[in-house]
Coordinates of C-alpha atoms in Angstrom, one line a residue:
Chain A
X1 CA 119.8 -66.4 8.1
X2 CA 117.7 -66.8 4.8
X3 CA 115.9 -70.3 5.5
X4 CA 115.3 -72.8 2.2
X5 CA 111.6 -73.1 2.2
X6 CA 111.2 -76.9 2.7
X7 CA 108.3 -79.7 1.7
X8 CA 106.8 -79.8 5.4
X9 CA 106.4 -76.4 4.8
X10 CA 104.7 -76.3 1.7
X11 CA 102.9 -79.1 2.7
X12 CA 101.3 -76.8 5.6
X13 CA 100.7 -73.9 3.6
X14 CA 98.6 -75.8 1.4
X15 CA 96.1 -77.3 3.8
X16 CA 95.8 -74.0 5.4
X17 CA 95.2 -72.3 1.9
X18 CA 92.4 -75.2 1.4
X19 CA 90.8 -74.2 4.6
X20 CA 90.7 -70.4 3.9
X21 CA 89.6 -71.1 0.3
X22 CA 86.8 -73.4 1.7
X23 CA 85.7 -70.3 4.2
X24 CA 85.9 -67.9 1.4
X25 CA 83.5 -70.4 -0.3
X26 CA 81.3 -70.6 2.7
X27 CA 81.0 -66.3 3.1
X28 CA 79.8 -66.0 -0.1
X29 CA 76.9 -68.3 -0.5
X30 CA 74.5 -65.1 0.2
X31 CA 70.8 -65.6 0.6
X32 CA 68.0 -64.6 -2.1
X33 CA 68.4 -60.7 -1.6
X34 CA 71.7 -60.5 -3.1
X35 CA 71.5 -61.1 -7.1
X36 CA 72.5 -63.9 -8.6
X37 CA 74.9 -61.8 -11.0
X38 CA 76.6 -59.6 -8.2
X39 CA 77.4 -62.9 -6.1
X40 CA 78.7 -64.0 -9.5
X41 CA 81.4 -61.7 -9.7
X42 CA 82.3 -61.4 -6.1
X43 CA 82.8 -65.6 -6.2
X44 CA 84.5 -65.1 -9.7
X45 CA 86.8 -62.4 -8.3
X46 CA 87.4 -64.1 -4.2
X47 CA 87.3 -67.3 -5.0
X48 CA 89.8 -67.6 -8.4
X49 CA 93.3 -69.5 -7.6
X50 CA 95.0 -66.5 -5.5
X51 CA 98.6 -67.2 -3.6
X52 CA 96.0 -66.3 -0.2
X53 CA 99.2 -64.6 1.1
X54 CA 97.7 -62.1 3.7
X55 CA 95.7 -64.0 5.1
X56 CA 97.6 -66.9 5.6
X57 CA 100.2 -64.1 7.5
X58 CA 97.1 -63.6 9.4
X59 CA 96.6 -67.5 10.5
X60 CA 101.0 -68.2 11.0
X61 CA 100.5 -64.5 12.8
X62 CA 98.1 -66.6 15.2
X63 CA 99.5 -69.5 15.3
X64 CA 103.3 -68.4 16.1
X65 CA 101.8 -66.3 19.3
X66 CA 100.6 -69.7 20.6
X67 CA 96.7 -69.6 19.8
X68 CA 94.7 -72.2 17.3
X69 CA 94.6 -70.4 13.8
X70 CA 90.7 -71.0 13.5
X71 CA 90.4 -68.7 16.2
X72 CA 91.3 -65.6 13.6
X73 CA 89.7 -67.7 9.7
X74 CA 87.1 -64.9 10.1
X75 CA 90.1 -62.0 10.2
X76 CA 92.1 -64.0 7.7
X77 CA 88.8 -63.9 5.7
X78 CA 88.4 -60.0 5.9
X79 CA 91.8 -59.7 4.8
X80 CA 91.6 -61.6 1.8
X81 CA 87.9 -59.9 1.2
X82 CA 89.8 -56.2 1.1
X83 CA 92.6 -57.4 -0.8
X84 CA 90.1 -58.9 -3.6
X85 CA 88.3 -55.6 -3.7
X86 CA 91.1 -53.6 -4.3
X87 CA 92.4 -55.9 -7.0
X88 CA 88.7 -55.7 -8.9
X89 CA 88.8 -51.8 -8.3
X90 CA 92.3 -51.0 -9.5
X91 CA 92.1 -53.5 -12.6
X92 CA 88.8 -50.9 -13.8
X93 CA 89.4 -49.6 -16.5
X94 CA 90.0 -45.7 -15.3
X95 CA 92.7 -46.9 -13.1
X96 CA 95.3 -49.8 -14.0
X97 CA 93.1 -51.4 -17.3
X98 CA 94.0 -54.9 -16.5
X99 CA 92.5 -57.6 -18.2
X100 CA 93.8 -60.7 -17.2
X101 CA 93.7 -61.1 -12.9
X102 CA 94.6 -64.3 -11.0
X103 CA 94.1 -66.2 -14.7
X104 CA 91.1 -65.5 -16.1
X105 CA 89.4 -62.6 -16.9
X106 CA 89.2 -59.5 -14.9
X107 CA 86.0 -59.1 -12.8
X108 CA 84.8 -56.1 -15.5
X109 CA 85.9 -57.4 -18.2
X110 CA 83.3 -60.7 -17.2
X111 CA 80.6 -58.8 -16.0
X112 CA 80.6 -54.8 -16.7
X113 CA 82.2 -51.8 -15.1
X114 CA 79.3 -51.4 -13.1
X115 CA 78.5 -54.7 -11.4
X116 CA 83.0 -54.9 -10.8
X117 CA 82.4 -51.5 -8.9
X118 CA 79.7 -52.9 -6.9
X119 CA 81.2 -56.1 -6.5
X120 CA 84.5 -54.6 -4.6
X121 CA 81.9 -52.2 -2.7
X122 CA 79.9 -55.3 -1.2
X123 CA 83.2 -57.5 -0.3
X124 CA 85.0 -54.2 1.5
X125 CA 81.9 -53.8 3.4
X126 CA 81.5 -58.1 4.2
X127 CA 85.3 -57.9 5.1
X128 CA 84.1 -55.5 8.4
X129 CA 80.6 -57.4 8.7
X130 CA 82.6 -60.9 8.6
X131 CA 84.8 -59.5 11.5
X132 CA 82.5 -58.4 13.6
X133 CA 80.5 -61.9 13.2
X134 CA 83.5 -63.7 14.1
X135 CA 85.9 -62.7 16.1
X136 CA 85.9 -62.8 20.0
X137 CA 86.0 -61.1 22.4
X138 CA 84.3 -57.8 21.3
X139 CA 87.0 -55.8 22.8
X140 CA 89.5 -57.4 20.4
X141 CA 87.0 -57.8 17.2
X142 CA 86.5 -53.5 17.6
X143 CA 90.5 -53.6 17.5
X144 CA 90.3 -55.9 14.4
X145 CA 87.8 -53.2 12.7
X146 CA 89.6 -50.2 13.9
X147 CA 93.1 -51.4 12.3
X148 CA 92.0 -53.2 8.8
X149 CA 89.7 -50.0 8.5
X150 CA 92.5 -47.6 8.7
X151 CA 95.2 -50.2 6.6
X152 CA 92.4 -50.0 4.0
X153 CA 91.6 -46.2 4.0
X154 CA 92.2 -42.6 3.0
X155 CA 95.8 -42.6 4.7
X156 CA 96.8 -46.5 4.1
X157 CA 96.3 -48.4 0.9
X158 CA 93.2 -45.9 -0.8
X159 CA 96.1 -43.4 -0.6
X160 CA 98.9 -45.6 -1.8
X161 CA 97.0 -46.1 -4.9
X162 CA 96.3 -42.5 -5.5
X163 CA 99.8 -41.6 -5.5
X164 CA 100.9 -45.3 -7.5
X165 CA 98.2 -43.7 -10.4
X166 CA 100.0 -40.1 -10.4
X167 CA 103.2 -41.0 -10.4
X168 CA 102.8 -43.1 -13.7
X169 CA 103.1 -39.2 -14.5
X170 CA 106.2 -38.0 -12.6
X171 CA 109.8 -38.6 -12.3
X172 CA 110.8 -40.0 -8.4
X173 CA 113.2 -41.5 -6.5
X174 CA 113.3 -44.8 -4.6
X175 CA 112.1 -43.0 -1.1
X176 CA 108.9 -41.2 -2.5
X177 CA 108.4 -44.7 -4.1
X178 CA 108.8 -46.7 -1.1
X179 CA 106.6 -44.3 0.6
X180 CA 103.9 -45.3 -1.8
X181 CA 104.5 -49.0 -1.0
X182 CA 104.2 -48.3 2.3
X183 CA 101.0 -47.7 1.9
X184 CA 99.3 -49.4 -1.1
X185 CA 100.9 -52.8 -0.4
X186 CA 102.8 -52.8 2.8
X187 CA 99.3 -51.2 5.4
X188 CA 97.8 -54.7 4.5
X189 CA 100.8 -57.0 4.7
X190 CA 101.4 -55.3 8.0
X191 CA 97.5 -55.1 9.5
X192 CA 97.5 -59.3 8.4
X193 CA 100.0 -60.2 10.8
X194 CA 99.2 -57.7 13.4
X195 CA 95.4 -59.3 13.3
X196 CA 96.8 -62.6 13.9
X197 CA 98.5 -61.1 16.9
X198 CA 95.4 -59.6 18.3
X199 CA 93.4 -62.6 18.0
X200 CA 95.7 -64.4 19.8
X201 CA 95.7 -61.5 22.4
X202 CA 99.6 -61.1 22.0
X203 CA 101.8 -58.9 24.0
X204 CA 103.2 -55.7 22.8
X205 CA 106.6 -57.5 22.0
X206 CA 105.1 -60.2 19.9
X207 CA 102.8 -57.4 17.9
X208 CA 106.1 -55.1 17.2
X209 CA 107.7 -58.0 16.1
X210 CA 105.2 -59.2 13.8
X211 CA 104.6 -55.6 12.3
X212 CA 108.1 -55.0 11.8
X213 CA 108.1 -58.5 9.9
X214 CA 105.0 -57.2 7.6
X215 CA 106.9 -53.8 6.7
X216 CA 109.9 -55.5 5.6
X217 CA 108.1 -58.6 3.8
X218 CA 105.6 -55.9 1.8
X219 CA 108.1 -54.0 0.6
X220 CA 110.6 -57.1 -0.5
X221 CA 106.8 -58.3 -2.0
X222 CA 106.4 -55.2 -4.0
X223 CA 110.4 -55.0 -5.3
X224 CA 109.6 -58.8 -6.6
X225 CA 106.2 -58.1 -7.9
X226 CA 107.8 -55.1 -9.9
X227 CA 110.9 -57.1 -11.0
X228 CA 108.1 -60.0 -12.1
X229 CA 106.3 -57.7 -13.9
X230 CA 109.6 -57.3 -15.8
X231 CA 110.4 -60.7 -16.5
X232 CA 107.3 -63.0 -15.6
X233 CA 105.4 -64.4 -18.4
X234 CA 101.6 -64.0 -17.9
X235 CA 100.4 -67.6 -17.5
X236 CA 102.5 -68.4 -14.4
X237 CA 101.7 -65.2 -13.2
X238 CA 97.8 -65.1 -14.0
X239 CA 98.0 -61.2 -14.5
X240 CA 99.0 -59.2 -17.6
X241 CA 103.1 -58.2 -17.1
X242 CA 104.9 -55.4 -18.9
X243 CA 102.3 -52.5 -17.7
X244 CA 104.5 -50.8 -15.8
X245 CA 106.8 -50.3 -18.2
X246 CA 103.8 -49.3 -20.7
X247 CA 101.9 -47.3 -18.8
X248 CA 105.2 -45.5 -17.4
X249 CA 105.1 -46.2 -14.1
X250 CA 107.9 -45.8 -11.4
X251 CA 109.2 -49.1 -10.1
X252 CA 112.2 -50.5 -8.3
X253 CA 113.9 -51.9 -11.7
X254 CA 113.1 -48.5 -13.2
X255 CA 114.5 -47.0 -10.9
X256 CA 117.3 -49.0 -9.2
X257 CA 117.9 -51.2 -12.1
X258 CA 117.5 -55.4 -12.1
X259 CA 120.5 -56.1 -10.3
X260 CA 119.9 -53.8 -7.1
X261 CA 116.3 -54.4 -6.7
X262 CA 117.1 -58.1 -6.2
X263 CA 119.5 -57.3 -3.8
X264 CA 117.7 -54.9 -1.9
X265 CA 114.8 -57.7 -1.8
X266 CA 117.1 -60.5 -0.3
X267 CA 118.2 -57.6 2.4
X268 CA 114.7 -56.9 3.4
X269 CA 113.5 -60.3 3.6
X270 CA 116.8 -61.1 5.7
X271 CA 115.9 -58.4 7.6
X272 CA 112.3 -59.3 8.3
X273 CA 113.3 -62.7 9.1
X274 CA 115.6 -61.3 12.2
X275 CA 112.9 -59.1 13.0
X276 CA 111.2 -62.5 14.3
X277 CA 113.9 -63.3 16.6
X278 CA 111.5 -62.6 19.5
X279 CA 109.0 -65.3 18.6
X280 CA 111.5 -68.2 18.4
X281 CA 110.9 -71.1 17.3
X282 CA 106.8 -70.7 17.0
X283 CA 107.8 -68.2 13.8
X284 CA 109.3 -70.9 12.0
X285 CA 106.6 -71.2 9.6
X286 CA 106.1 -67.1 8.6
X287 CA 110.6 -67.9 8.0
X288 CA 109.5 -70.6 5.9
X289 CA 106.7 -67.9 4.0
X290 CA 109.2 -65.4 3.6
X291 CA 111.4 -67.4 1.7
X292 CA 108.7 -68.6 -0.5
X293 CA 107.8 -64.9 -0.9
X294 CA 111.7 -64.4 -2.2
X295 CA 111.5 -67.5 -4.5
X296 CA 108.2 -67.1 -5.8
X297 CA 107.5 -67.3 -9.3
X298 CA 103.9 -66.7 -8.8
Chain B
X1 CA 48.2 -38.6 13.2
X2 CA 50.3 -36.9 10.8
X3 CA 52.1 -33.8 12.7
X4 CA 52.6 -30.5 10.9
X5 CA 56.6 -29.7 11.1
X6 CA 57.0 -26.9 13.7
X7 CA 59.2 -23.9 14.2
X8 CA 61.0 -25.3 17.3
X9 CA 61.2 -28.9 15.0
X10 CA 63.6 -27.1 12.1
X11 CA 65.1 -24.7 14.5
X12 CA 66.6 -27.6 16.7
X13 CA 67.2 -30.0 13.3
X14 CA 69.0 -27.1 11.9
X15 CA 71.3 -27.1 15.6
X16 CA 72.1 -30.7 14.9
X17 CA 72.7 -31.0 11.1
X18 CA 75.4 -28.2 12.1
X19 CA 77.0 -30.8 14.7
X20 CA 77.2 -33.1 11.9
X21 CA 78.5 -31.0 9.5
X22 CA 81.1 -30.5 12.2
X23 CA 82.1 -33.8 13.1
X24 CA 82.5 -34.5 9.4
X25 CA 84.9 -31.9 8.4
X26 CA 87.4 -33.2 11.8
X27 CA 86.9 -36.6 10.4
X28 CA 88.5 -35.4 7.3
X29 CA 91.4 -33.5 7.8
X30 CA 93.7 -36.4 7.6
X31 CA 97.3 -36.5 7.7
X32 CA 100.0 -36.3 5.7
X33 CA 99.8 -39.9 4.3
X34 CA 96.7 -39.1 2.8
X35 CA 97.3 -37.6 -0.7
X36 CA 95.6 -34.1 -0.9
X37 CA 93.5 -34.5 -4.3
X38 CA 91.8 -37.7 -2.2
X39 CA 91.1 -35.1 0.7
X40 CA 89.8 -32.8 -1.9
X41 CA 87.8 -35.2 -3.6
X42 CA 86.2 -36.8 -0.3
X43 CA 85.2 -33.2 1.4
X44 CA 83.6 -31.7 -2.1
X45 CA 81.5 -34.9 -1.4
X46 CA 80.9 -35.4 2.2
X47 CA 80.9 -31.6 3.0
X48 CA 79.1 -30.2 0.5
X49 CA 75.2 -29.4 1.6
X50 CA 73.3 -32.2 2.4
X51 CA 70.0 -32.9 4.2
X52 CA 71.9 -35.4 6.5
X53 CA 68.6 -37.0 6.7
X54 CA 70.3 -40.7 7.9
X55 CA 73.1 -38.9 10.4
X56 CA 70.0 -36.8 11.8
X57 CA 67.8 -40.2 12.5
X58 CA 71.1 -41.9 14.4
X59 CA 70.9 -39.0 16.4
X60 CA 67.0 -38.9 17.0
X61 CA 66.4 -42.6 17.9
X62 CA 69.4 -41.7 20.3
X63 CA 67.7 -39.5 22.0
X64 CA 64.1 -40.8 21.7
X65 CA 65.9 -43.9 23.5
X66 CA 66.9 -41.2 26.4
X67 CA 70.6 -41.2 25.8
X68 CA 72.8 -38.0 24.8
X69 CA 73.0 -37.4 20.8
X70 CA 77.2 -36.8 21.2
X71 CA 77.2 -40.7 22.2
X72 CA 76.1 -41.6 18.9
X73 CA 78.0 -38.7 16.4
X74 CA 80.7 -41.3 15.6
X75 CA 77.9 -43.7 14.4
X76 CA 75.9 -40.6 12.9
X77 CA 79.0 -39.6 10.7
X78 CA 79.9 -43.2 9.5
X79 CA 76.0 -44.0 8.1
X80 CA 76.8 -40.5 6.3
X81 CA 80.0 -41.4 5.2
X82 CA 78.8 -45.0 3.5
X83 CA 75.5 -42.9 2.0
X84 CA 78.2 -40.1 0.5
X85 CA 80.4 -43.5 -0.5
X86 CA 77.4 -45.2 -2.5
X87 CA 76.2 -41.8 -4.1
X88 CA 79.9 -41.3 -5.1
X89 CA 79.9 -44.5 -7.2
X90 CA 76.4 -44.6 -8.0
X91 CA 76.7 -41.2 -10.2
X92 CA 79.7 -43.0 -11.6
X93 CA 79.4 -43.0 -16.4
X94 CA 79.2 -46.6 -15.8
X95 CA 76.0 -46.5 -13.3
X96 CA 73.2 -43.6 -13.0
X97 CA 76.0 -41.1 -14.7
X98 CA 74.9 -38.3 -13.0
X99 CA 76.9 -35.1 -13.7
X100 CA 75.4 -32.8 -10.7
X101 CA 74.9 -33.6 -6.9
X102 CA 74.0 -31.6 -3.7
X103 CA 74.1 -29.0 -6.3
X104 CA 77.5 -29.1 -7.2
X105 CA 79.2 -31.2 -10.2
X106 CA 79.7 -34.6 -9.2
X107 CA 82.7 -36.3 -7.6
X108 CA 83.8 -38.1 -11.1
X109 CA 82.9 -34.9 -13.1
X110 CA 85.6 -32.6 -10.7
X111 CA 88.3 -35.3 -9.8
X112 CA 87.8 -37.7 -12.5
X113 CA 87.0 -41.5 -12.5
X114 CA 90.0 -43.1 -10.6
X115 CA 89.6 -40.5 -7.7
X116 CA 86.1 -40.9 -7.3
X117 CA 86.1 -44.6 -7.0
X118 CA 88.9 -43.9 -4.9
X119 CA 86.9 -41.2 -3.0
X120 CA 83.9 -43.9 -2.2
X121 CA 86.4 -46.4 -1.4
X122 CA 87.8 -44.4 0.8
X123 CA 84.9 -43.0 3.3
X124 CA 83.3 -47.1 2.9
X125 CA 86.6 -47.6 4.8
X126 CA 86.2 -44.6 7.2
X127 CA 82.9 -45.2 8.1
X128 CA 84.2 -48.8 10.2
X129 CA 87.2 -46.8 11.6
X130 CA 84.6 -44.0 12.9
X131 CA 82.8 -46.3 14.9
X132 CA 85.3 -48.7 15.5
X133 CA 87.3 -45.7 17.5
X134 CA 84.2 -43.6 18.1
X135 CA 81.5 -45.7 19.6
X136 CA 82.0 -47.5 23.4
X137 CA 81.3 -49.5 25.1
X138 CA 82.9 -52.4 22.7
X139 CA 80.2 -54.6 22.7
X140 CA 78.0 -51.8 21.3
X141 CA 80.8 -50.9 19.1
X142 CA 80.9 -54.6 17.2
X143 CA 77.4 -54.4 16.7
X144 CA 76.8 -50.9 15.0
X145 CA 80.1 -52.4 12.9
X146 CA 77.8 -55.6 12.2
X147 CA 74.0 -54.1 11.5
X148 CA 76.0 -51.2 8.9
X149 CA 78.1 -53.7 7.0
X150 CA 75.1 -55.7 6.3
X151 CA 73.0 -52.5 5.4
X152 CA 75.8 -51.8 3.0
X153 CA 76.3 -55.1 1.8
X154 CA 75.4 -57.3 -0.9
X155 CA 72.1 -58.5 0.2
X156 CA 71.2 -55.0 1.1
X157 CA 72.2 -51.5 -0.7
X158 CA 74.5 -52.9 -3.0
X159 CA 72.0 -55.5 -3.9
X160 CA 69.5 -53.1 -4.2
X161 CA 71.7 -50.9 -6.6
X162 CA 72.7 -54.0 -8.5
X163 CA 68.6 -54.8 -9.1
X164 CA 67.8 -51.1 -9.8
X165 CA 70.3 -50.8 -12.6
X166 CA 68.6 -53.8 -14.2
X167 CA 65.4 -53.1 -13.7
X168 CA 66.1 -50.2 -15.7
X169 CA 65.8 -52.7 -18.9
X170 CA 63.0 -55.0 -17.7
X171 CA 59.6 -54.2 -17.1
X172 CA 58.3 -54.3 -13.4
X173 CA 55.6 -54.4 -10.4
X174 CA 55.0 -52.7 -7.4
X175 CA 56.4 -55.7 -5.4
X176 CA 59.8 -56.1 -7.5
X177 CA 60.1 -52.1 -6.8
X178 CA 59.7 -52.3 -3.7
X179 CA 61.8 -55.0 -2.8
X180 CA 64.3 -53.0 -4.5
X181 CA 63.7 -50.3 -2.1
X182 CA 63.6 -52.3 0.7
X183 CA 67.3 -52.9 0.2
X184 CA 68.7 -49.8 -1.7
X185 CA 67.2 -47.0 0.6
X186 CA 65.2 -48.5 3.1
X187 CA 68.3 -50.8 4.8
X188 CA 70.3 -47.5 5.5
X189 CA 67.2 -45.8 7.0
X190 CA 66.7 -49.2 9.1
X191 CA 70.4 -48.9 10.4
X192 CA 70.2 -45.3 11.1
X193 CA 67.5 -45.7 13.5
X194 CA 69.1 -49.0 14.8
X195 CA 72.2 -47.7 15.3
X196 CA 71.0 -44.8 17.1
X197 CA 68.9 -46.9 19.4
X198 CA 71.9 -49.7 20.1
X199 CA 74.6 -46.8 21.1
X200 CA 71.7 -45.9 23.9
X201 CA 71.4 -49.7 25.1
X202 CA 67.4 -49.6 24.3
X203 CA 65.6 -52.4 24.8
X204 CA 64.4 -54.7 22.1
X205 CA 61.1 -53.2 22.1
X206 CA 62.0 -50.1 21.6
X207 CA 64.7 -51.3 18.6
X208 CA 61.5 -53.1 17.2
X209 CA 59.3 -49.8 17.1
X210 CA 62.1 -47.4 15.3
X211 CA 62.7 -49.9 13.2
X212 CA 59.4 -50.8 11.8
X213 CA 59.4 -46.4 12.1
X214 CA 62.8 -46.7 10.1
X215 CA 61.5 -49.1 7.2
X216 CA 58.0 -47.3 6.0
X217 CA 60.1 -44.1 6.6
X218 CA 62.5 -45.4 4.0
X219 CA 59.9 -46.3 1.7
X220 CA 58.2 -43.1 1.7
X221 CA 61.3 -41.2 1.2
X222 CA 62.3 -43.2 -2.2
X223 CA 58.5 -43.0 -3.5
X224 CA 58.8 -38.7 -2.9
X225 CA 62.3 -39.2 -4.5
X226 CA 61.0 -40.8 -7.0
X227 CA 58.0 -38.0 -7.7
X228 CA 60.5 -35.2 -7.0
X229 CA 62.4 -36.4 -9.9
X230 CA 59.7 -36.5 -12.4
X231 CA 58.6 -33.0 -11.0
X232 CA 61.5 -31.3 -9.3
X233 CA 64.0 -28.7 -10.4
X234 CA 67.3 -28.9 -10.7
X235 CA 67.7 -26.0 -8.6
X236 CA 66.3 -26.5 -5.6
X237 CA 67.3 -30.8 -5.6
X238 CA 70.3 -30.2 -6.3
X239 CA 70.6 -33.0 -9.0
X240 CA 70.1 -34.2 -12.1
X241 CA 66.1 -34.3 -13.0
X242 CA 64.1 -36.7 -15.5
X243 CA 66.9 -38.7 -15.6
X244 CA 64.5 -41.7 -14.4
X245 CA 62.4 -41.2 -17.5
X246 CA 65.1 -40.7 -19.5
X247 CA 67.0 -44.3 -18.7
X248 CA 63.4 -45.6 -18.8
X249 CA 63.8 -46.8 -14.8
X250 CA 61.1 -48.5 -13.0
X251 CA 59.6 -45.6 -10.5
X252 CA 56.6 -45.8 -8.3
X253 CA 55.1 -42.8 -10.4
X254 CA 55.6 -44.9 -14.0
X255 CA 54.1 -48.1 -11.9
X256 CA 51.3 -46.2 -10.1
X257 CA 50.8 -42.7 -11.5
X258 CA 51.4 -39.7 -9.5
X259 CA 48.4 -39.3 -7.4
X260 CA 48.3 -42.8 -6.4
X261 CA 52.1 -42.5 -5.4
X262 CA 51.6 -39.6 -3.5
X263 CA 48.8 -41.4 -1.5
X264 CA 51.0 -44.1 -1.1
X265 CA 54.0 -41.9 0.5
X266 CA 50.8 -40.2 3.1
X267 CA 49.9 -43.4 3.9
X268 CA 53.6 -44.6 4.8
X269 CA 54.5 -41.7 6.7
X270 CA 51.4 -42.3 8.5
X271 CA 52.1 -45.7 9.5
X272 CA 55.6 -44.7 10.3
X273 CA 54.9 -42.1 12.8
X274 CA 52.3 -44.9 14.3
X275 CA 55.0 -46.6 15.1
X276 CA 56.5 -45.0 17.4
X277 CA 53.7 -44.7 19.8
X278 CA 55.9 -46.8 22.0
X279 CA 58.7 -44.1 22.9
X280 CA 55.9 -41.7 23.6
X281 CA 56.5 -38.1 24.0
X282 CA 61.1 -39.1 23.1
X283 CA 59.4 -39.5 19.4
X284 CA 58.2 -36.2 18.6
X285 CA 61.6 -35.0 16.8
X286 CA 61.4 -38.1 15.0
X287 CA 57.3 -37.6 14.6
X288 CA 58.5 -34.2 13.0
X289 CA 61.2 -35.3 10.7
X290 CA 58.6 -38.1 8.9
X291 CA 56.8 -35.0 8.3
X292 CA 59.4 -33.2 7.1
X293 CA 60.2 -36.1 4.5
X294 CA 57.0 -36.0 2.9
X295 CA 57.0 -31.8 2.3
X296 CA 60.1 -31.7 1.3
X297 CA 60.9 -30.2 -2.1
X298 CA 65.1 -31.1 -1.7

């Protein structure tokens, strides 16, 4: 059953959100070698007012298979590190031309094509060097590496996004579209709670559980970022809206039409909530986060 | 004493660099998730002829440590997968804009501007997940992970590349240029040799002596770069020439004149290969291949 997010809940979500944003502040200090401009743009970029979604599936991930969600800030970290280097890559100009990301202005349009390139470089490379750092044992910080590596690469999201720019190009249907999903947004949705699990050294059950969650949550995520993207307005969102329509791209209201995309994300998210059945009542707050996911407005 | 490079040196270097060249095409095969125009556009980059100076020093320190070379491939092909990344973006219009590389048109010139970024993005990823599954035992793993997301990071090459596209506008000395080097070139050579040395379990002195080798190596090899370019032809480099006068860089040549920077290299190399007097006889390859950096005219 679909669960009404309630003020407990938000009330959590919020301090944990303050304690990633105040590691996220902490990884990118950077000592005299780095310049002053590039950690600039990386803190402009990782640090602007984000919804911290992945990696706050990465802490609940934790924390719902019994272990203390500091135990996996540094994985939560990585995530979040990835994600914002993908967003500052993929709002360049030669690929989505977005302006306007988490508020302000995008990450090139503040400082240059060049330094927004290098700025997505250095945080994919910190979000492997902040894993390795942090996470314990080494047996299950390689693991870490091995599966945000692959979520991130040729095969996962990289992929995703090649396809997402060609078919701005082609005519589709909802399955070669959900197979881009798959990849561009649902690898990471799915590698953040599968992290959590592995810090907390979960058993095989827990981790299908949790990645079965993460496929169905990215894709309901994607249907309402599409339908958003449709409707929103662009200073609740804090990202341009109306592209995809622009720029021609193939997306569930295109396709499916308003109506049936909402329904299809209320199925999914259903669905993802079952598929946490196994973790009883320690799941109750990722319920709670897929709900807000639903309602979200932002 | 500088060591003239012998028959049996090139002969053997020649028997590795095809190992590498191996290794790289399995690593990118990919499967079906992986869109075929990003395959494409990573193998015209990774595959095409290179010196595989960095992979060859993983696999020299390995041995030099006493270890087998096949331990340390994985780690070989990931430091050649990040160098391939950064040269990927750093021909990118909005950085050097370079239009020809290993002697073939750049990755941006062939696949365009998204792909390439992509392309980089890509094999940054890769080189994590190559270790990460390629490199035992864990422990080992999580530290080649660590020392090469540093090496690539923002205090480090992507510093470096961030300083040397400013210092193309600003007047310079030798220091500044060098502490530019130190971070653009010389951090990858460091980690090549480090890596190599860590996948053989060597002890810290001999970590200490190929990487002190690994830093004036570096050095030397941007200051030959750096004469090659004001000299070389495009032919034989198998890049773009002048192009350091052109976008008025700061270069060891325009600091210290040619002659001066060519005594500077010797000197380098010299020191380099002094280095290693700890590993003894193991050294020689690597005794050979500092020779081989300062004669060579590609």
């Amino acid at each position: 059953m679909i669960q009404s997010s309630s003020s407990p809940f938000l009330q959590y979500a919020e301090t944990v959100r303050t304690e990633i944003d105040e590691a996220l502040d902490r990884y990118t200090l950077y000592d005299d070698d780095c310049p002053s401009v590039l950690r600039d743009a990386i803190r402009h970029s990782l640090l602007a007012a984000g919804k911290r979604l992945r990696p706050l599936l990465v802490l609940m991930a934790t924390e719902a298979c019994g272990s203390q969600r500091q135990r996996a800030m540094a994985a939560a970290c990585a995530v979040e590190m990835v994600h914002t280097y993908s967003l500052i890559h993929d709002d360049l100009p030669s690929m989505d031309d977005d302006d306007l990301r988490r508020g302000q202005p995008s990450c090139h349009v503040k400082y240059g094509e060049a330094i927004a390139i290098l700025a997505g470089d250095a945080l994919l490379a910190q979000a492997f060097e902040t894993i390795a750092a942090g996470i314990q044992p080494p047996e299950v910080a390689v693991r870490c590496c091995h599966e945000l590596s692959r979520a991130a690469g040729a095969s996962a999201m990289v992929g995703g996004q090649v396809d997402d720019l060609q078919a701005a190009l082609a005519a589709g249907n909802p399955d070669d579209l959900e197979r881009i999903h798959r990849r561009k947004t649902g690898a990471m949705f799915r590698v953040s709670l599968r992290l959590g699990a592995l810090v907390a050294e979960a058993d095989d059950s827990m981790l299908a559980a949790l990645d079965d969650f993460g496929r169905k949550l990215g894709l309901a995520f994607q249907i309402i970022d599409d339908l958003l993207d449709v409707r929103g307005d662009e200073g609740s969102l804090g990202k341009s809206t109306g592209k995809d329509a622009e720029q021609g791209k193939m997306t569930f209201p295109a396709l499916l039409g308003e109506a049936e995309s909402r329904q299809l994300a209320e199925q999914l998210i259903r669905q993802a909530q079952e598929a946490l059945t196994p973790l009883d009542s320690g799941a109750t707050n990722l319920q709670s986060l897929a709900w807000y996911v639903l309602e979200r407005n932002h």
